[in-house]
Coordinates of C-alpha atoms in Angstrom, one line a residue:
X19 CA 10.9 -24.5 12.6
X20 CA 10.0 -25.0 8.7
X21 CA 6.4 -23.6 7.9
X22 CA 4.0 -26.2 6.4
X23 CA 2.5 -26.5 3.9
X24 CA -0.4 -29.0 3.5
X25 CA -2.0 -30.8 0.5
X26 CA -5.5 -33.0 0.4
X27 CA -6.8 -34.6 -2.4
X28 CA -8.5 -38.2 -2.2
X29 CA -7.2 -39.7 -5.1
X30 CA -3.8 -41.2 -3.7
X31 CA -1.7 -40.7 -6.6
X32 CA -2.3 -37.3 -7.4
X33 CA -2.1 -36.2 -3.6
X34 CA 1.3 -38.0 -4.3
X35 CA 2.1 -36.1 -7.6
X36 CA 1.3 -32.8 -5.7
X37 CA 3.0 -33.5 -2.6
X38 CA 6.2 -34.4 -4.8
X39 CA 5.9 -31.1 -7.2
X40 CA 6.2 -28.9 -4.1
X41 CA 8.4 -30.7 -2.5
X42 CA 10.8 -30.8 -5.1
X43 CA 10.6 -26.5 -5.3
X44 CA 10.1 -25.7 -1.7
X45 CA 11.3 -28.7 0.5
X46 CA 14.3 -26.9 1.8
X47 CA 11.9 -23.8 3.2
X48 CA 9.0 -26.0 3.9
X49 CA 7.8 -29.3 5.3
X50 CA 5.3 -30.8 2.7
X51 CA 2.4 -32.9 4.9
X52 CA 0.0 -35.0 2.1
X53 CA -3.4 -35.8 3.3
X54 CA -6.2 -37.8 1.4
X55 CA -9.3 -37.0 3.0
X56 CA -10.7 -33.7 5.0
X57 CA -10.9 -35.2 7.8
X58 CA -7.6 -36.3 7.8
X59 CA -6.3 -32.8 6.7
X60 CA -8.2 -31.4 10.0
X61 CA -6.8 -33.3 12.1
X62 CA -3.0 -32.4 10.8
X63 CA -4.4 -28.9 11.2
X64 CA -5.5 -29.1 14.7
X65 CA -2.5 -30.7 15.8
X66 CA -0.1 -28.1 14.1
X67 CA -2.2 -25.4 15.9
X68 CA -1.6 -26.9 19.2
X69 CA 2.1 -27.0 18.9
X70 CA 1.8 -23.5 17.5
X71 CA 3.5 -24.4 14.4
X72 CA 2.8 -22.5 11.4
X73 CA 0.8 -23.4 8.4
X74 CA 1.9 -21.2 5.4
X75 CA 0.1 -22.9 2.6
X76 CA -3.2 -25.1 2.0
X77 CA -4.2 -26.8 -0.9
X78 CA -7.4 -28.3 -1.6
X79 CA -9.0 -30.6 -4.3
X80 CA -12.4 -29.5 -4.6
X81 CA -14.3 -32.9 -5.8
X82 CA -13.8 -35.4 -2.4
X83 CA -16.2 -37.6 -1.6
X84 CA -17.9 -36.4 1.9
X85 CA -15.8 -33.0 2.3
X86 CA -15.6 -30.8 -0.9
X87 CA -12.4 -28.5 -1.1
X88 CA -13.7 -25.5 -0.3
X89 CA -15.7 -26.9 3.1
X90 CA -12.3 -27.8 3.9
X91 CA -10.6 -24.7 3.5
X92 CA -13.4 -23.1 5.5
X93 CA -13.0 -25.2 8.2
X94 CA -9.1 -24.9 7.9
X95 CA -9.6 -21.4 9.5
X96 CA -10.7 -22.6 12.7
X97 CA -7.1 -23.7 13.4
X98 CA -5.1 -21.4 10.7
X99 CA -6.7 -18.2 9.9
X100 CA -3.5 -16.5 8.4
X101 CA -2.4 -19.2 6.1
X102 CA -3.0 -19.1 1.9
X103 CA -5.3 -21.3 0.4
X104 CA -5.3 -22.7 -2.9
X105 CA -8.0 -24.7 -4.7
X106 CA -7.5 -27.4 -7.1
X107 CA -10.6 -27.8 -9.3
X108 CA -11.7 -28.8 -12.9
X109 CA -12.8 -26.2 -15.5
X110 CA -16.7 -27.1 -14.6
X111 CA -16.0 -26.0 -11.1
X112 CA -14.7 -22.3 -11.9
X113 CA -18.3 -20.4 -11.2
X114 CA -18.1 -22.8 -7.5
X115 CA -14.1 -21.2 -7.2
X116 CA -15.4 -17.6 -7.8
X117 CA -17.5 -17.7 -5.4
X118 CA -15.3 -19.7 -2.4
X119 CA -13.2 -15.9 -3.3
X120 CA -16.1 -13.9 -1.6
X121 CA -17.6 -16.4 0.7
X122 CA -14.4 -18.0 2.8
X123 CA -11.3 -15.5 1.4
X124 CA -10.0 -18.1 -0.9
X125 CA -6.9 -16.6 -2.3
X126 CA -6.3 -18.5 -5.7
X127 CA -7.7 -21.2 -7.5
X128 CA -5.9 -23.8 -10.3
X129 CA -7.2 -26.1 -13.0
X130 CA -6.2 -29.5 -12.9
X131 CA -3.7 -30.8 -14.3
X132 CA -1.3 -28.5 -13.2
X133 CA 1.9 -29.6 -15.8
X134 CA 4.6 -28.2 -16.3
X135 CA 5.0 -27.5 -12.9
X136 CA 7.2 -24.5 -13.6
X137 CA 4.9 -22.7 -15.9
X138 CA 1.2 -23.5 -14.3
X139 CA 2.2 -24.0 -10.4
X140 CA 5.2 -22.4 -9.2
X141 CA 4.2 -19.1 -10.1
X142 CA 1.0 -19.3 -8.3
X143 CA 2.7 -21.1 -5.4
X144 CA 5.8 -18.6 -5.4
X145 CA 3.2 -15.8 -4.8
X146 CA 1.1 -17.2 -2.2
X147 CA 4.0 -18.1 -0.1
X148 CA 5.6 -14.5 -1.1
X149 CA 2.2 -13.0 0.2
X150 CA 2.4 -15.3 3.4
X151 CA 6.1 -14.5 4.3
X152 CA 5.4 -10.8 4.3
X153 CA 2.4 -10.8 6.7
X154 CA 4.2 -13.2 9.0
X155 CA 8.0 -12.1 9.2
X156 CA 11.0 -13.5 11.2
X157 CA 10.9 -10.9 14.2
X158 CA 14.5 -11.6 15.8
X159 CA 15.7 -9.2 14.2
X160 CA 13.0 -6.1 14.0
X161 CA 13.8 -2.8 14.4
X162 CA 12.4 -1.4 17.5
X163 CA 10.9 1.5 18.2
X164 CA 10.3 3.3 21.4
X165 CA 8.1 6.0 21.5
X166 CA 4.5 7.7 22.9
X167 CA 1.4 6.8 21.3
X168 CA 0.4 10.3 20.5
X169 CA 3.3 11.5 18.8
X170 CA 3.4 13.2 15.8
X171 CA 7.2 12.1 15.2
X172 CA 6.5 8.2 16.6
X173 CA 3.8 8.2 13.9
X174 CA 5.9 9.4 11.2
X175 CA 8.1 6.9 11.9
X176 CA 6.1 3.8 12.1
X177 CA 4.1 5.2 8.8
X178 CA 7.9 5.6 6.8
X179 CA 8.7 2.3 8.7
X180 CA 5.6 0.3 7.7
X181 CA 5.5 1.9 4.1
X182 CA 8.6 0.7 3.3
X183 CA 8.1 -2.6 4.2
X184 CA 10.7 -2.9 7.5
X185 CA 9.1 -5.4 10.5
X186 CA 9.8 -3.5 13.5
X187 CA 8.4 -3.6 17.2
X188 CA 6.2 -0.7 19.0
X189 CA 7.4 0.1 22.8
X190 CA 4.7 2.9 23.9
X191 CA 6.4 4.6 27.2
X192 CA 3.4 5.4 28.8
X193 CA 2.1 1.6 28.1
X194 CA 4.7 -0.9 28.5
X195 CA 7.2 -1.3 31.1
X196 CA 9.8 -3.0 28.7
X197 CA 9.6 0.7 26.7
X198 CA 10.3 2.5 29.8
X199 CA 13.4 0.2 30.2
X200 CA 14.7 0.5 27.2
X201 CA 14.4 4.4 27.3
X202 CA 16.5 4.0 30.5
X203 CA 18.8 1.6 28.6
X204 CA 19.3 4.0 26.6
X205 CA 20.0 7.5 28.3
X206 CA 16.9 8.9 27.0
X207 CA 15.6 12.3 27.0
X208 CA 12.0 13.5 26.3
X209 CA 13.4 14.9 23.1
X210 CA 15.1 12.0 21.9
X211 CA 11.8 10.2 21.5
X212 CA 11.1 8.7 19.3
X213 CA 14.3 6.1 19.6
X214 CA 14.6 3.3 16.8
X215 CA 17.0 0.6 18.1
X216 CA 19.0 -1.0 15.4
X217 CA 20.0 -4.5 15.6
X218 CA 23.3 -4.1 14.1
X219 CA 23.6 -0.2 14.4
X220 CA 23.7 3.3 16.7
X221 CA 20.4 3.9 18.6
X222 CA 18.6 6.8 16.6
X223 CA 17.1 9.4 18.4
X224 CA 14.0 11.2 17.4
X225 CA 15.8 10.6 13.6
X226 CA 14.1 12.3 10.3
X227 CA 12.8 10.0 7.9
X228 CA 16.1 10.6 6.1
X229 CA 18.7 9.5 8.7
X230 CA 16.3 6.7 8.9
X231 CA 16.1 5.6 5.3
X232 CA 20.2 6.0 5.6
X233 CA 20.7 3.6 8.9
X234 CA 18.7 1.3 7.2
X235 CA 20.7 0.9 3.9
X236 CA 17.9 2.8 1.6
X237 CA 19.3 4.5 -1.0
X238 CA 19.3 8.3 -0.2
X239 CA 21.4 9.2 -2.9
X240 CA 21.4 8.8 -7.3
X241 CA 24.2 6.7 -8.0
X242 CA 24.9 7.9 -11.7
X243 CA 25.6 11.6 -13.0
X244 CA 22.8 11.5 -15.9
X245 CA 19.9 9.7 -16.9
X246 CA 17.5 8.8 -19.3
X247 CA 14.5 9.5 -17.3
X248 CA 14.2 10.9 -13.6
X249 CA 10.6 10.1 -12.2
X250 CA 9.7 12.3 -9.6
X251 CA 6.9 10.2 -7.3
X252 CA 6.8 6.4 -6.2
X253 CA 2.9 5.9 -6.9
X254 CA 1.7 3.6 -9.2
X255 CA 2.2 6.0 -12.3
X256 CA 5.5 6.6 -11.3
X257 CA 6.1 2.8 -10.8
X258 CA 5.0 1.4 -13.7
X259 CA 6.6 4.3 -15.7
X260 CA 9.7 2.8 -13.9
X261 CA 9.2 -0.6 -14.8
X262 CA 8.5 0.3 -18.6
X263 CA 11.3 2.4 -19.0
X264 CA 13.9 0.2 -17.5
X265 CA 12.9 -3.1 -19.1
X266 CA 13.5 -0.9 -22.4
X267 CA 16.8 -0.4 -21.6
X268 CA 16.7 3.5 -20.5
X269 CA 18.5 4.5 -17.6
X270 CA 16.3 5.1 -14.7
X271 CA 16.0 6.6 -11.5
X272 CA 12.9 6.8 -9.3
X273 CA 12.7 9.9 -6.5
X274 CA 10.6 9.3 -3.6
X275 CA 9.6 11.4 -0.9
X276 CA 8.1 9.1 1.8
X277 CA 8.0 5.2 0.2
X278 CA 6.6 3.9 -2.7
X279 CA 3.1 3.4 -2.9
X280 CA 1.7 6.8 -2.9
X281 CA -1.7 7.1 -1.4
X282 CA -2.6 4.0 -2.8
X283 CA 0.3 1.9 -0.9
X284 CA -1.8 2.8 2.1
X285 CA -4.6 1.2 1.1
X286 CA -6.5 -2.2 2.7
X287 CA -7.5 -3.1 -0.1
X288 CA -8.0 -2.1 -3.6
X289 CA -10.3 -4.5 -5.0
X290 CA -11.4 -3.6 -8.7
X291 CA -7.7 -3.8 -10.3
X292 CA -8.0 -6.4 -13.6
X293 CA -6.2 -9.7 -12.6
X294 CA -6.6 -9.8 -9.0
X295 CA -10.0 -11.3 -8.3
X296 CA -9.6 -11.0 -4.6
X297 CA -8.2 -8.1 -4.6
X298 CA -4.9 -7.1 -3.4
X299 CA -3.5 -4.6 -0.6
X300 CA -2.2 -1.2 -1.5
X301 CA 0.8 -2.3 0.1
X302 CA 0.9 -5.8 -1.4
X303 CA 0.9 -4.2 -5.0
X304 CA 3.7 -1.6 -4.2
X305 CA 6.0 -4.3 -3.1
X306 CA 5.4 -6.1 -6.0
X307 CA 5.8 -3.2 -8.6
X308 CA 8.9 -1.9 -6.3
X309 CA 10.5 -5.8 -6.8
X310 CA 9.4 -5.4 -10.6
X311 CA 11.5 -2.4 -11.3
X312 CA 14.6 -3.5 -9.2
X313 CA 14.7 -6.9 -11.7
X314 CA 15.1 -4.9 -14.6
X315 CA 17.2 -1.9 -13.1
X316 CA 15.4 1.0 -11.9
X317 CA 16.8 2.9 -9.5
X318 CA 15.1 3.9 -6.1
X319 CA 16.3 6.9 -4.2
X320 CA 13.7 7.3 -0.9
X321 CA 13.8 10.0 1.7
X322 CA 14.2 12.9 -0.7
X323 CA 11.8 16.1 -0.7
X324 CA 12.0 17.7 -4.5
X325 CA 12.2 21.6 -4.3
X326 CA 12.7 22.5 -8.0
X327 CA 12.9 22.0 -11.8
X328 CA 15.5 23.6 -14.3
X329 CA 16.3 23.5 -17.9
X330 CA 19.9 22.8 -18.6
X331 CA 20.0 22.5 -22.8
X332 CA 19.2 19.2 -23.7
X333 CA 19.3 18.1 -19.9
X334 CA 16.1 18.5 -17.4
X335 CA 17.4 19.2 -13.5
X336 CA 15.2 17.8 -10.4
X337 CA 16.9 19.9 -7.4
X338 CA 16.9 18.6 -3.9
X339 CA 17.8 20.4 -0.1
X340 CA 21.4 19.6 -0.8
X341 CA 21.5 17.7 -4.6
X342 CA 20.5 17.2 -7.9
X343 CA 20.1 14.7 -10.4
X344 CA 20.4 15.0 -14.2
X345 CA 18.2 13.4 -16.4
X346 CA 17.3 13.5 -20.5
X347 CA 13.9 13.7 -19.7
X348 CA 11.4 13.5 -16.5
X349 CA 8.1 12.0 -15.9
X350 CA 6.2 13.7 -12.7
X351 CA 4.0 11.4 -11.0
X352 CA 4.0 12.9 -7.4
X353 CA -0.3 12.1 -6.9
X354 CA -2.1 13.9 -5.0
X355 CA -2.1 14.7 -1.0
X356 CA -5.3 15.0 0.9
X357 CA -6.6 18.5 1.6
X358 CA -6.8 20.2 4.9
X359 CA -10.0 20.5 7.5
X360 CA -10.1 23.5 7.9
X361 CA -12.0 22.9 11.4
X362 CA -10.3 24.8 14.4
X363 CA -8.1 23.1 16.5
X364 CA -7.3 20.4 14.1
X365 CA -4.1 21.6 12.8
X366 CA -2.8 21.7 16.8
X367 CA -3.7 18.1 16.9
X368 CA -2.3 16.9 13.2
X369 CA -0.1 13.8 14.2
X370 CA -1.8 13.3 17.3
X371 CA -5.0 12.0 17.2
X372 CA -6.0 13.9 14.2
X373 CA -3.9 11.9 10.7
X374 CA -5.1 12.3 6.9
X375 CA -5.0 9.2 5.3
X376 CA -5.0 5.6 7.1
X377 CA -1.9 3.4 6.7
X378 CA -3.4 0.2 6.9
X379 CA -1.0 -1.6 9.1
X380 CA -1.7 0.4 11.5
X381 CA -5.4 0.1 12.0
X382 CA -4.9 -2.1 15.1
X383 CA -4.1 0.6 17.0
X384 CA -7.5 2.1 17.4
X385 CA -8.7 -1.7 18.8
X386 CA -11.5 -0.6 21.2
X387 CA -11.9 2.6 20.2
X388 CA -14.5 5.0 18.7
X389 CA -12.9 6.4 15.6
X390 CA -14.5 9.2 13.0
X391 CA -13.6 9.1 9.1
X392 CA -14.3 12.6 6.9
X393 CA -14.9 11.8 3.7
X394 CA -17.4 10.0 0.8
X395 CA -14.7 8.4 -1.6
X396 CA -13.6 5.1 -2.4
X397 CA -10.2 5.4 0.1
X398 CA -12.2 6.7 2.9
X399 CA -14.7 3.8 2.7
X400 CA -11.7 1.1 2.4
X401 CA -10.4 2.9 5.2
X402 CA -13.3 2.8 7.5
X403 CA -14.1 -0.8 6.7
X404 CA -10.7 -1.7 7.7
X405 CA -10.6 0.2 11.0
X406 CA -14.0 -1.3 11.7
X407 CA -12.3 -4.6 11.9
X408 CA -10.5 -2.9 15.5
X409 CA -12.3 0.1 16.7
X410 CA -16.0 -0.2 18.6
X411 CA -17.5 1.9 16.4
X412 CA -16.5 3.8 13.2
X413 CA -18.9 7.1 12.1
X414 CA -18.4 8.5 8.6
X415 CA -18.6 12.4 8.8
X416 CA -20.3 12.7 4.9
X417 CA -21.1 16.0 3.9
X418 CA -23.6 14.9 1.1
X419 CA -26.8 13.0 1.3
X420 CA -25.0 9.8 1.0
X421 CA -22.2 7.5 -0.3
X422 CA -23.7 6.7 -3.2
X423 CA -22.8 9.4 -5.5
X424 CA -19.1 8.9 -4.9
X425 CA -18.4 5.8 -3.7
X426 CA -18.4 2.4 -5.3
X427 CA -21.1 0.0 -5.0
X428 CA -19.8 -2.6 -3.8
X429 CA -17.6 -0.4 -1.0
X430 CA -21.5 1.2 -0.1
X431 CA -23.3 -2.1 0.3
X432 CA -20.3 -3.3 2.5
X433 CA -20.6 -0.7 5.2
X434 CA -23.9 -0.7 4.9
X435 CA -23.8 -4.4 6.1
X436 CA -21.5 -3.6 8.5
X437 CA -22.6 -3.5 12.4
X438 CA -20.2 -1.1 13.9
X439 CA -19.8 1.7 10.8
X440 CA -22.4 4.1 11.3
X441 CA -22.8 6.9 8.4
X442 CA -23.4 10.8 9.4
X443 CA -24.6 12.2 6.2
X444 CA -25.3 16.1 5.3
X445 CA -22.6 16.1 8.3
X446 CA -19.5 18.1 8.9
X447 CA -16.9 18.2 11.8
X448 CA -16.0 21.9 12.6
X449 CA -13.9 21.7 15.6
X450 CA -11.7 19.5 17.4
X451 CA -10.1 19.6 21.4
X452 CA -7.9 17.5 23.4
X453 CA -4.9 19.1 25.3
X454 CA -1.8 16.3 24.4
X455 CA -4.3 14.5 22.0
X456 CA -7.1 14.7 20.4
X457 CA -10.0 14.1 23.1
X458 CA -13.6 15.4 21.5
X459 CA -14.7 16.5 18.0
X460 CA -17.5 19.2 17.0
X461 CA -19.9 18.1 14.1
X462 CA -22.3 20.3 12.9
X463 CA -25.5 18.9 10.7
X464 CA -25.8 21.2 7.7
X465 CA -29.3 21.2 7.2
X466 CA -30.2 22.4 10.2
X467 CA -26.6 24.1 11.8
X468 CA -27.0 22.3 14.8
X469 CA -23.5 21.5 16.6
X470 CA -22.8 18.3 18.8
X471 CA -20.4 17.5 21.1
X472 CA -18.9 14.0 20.9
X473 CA -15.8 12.3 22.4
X474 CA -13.4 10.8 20.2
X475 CA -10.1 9.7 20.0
X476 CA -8.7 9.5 16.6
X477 CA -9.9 11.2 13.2
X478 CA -9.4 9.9 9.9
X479 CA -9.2 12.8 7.0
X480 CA -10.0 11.8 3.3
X481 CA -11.5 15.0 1.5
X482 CA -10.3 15.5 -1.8
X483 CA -7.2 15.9 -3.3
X484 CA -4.3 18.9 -3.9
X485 CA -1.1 18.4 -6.0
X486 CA 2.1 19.6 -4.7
X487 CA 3.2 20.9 -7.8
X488 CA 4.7 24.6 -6.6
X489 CA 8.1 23.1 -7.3
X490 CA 8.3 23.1 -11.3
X491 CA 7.9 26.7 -11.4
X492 CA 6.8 29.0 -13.5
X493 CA 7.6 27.4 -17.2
X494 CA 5.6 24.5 -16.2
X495 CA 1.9 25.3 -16.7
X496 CA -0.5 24.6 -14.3
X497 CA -4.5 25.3 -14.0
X498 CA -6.3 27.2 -11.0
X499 CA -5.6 24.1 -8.5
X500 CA -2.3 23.3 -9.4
X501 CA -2.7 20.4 -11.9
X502 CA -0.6 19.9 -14.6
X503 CA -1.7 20.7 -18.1
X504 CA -0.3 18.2 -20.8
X505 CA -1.0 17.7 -24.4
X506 CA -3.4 19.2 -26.8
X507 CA -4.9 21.2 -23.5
X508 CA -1.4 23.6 -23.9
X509 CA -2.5 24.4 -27.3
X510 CA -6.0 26.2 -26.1
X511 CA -6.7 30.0 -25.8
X512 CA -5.5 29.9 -22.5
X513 CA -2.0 28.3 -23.0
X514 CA -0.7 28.4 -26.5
X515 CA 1.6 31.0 -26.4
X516 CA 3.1 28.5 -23.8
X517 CA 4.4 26.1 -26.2
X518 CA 7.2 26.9 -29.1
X519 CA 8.4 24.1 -30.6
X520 CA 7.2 23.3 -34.1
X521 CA 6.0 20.1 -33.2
X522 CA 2.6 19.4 -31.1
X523 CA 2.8 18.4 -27.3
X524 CA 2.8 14.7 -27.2
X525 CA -0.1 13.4 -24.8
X526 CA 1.4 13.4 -21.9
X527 CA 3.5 16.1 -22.2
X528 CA 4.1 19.4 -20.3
X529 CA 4.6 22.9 -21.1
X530 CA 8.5 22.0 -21.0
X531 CA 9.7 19.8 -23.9
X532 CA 11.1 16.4 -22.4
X533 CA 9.1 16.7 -19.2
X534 CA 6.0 14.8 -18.7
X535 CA 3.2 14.2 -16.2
X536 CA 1.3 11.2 -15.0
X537 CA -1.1 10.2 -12.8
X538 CA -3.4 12.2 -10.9
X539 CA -0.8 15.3 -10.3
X540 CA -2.2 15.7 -14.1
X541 CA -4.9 18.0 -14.9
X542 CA -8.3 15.7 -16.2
X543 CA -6.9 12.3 -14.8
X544 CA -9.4 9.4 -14.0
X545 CA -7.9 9.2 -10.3
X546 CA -7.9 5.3 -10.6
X547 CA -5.2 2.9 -9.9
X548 CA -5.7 1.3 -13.2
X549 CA -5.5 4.7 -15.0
X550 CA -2.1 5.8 -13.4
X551 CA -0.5 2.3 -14.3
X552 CA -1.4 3.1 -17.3
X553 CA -0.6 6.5 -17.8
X554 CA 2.8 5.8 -16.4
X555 CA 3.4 2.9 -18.9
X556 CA 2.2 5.8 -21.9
X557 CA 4.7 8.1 -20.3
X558 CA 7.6 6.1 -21.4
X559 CA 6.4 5.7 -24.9
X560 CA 6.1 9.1 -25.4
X561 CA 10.0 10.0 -23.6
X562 CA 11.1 7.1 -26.4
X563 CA 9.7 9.4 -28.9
X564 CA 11.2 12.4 -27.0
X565 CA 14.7 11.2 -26.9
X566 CA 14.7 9.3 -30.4
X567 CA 14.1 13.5 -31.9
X568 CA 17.1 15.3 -29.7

């Protein structure tokens, strides 16, 4: 069953013109229903919903005489809610467009006339349907996974499952009677949950996220003895450093611990990035940066936890468990990982119940649910307005007066509106209990030092940041928390007997000639998305400069 993809404009030969334009580039994937009036479109709507028939794409003219394009988009989602929608409109109508992005979720809007096809439509087209294709995949032939719903290993491998961008299906044993068939199926033990079930492969028991990554065909391993530039950390510094440095033609591999992303790939949304005016998920953007690289070469090796750096000569070593890979120069770009609570009993429940960071495709499991969020920063507001879309009730544990000294605007004035996030400021959660999960939560107000017992269910830890960063060892300098130190800050009182080359640090560069750092892992870094694209895309520049002068 093709998707569809429907058109409405009122002026018969242009509905014809569009209707031919995409059929000529997506008829083989698609069927391509023209309509010249709203009502008319409706109606095609309603009876596609009724035969349960998907809708992928819809496109609207705006000026129609009774229904405007955007009324009928809005009304479109009374029948398809999941599909794309695109707006046709005249220049005049742009502030009208803007606003249809905020007030109905339109996804894109185009000027009129859209010719040449291939340079004004497709690619707007080709995106949309991209976007549309991931959120609704083919599921005969997901992975599934069988597993309890409060395991620390189920939940490590739907997060490596979901990052990466595999469909798969959730079984919970103590749930679903098809999960406890299947873990019968299979011979299982209570130690071989959680079980992924290949379609075309052996049943994996309880597998690490590297025996995962392998029965999936992800590349676990380099492929080349040497390269240009080894970048250690899939976020989007390390991404766009990739994409840079192989579309200049330098050999380049990419070393990934979990899946590319970083902490932003788990995001809902990140809605202030230049050129997206909706916004885009965290996930949304890694895939597209992750497809970037691929076109021009890059290399992605997942599943690999780096445990050291050493200076060969002219030749920079990034050391593995059981490998190594050999690179001219390095850029490190491994982010940031949330710090601990430091509450008692929360490290016992870590995994199960208790989880820092929020993968957003997996919000849907708290449906129902009263879930607590610790933290005041933008990715623990995104995260709570997310999980407020599923849970009954969503309390932010703040330890200041408020959100407004560290969050957003925009992200403040959206939980405030919201009916089911509630806000706990001057607030702190000090203990937590549950004996296979977590079960209640301790919060103390610091004003006043009085403790409350409250039951919960899941808890939701954003509180700053720590870079893993022990691995370069002791010739890369760090400060006090671990951050790297690059550029003219290795020349101060405090590290210039550091650096012994006759030549300044470039910008971005470490302690150890040839190595460089990017992202928030570096000492002073705006902790932005925007900031680490760009930092990554400077990295490259300066490794040019590097390698052109050895």
């Amino acid at each position: 069953m093709r998707p569809t993809i429907l058109t409405v404009d009122d002026d018969p030969m242009v509905s014809a013109a569009i209707a031919r334009d995409l059929r000529a580039r997506y008829g083989a994937d698609y069927r391509i229903v023209g309509t010249t009036s709203g009502e008319q479109a409706l109606g095609v709507l309603a009876e596609l919903a009724l035969r349960d028939q998907p809708v992928a794409l819809v496109v609207a003219d705006q000026r129609m005489p009774g229904m405007t394009g955007i009324e009928v988009l809005e009304r479109a989602r009374e029948h398809v809610a999941g599909a794309k929608y695109l707006l046709l409109t005249a220049y005049a109508d742009t502030d009208v467009a803007i606003r249809a992005i905020n007030d109905i979720g339109l996804d894109y809007y185009l000027l009129k006339p859209w010719d040449p096809p291939e340079e004004r439509l497709y690619p707007v087209v080709d995106d949309l349907l991209d976007d549309w294709v991931r959120a609704h995949p083919d599921h005969t032939s997901d992975l599934r996974v069988v597993g309890h719903r409060w395991s620390d290993r189920s939940y490590e491998v739907k997060t490596f499952l979901a990052r990466n961008h595999v469909p798969y299906q959730w079984y919970d044993v103590e749930r679903d009677d098809e999960a406890r068939r299947l873990a019968t199926l299979a011979g299982a033990e209570p130690g071989d949950l959680p079980l992924v079930l290949v379609p075309d492969g052996e049943t994996l028991r309880a597998p690490t996220t590297r025996d995962l990554a392998g029965a999936l065909g992800l590349r676990v391993r380099a492929e080349q003895p040497l390269y240009d530039v080894c970048i250690v950390g899939g976020g989007p510094a390390g991404l766009a450093a990739a994409v840079y440095a192989a579309s200049e033609g330098l050999s380049t591999v990419v070393v990934e611990r979990e899946a590319p992303g970083g902490q932003a790939g788990r995001s809902a949304a990140i809605e202030n990035y230049l050129g997206f005016p909706k916004g885009l998920s965290g996930a949304d953007l890694a895939a597209r940066a992750i497809a970037q690289a691929a076109r021009f070469g890059a290399e992605m090796v997942l599943a690999n936890d780096v445990v050291g750096l050493e200076t060969r000569g002219p030749v920079r070593a990034v050391l593995f468990g059981d490998t190594e890979i050999e690179a001219r120069s390095v850029i490190v770009a491994t982010g940031v990982s949330y710090r601990r609570l430091g509450a008692s009993g929360v490290d016992d429940l870590t995994g199960r119940g208790v989880y820092y960071g929020a993968d957003a495709s997996e919000a849907s499991q708290v449906r129902g649910d009263e879930v607590y969020v610790v933290g005041a920063a933008n990715s623990a507001g995104q995260a709570a307005l997310n999980l407020a879309r599923y849970a009954k009730r969503v309390t932010m544990v703040v330890r200041g007066p408020s959100l407004d000294a560290t969050m957003s605007s925009y992200l403040v004035e959206r939980i405030g509106d919201a009916p089911n996030i509630e806000v706990r400021a001057r607030s702190e959660v000090v203990g937590a209990a549950g004996e296979r999960h977590l079960e209640g939560l301790t919060i103390c107000q610091r004003d006043t030092g009085a403790t409350e017992e409250l039951a919960a269910g899941w808890l939701f830890v954003f509180i700053g940041a720590s870079p893993r960063t022990d691995w370069l060892g002791g010739e890369v300098v760090r400060d006090g928390h671990g951050y790297v130190v690059t550029g003219p800050d290795l020349l101060g009182a405090a590290y210039d007997a550091r650096w012994t080359l006759p030549r300044p640090p470039y910008a971005l560069e470490t302690s150890v000639p040839g190595v460089f750092a990017a992202g928030d892992v570096r000492l002073d870094s705006m902790k932005r998305v925007a900031s680490a694209v760009g930092e990554g895309a400077m990295s490259v520049h300066l490794v040019h400069r590097y390698l052109a002068t050895t």
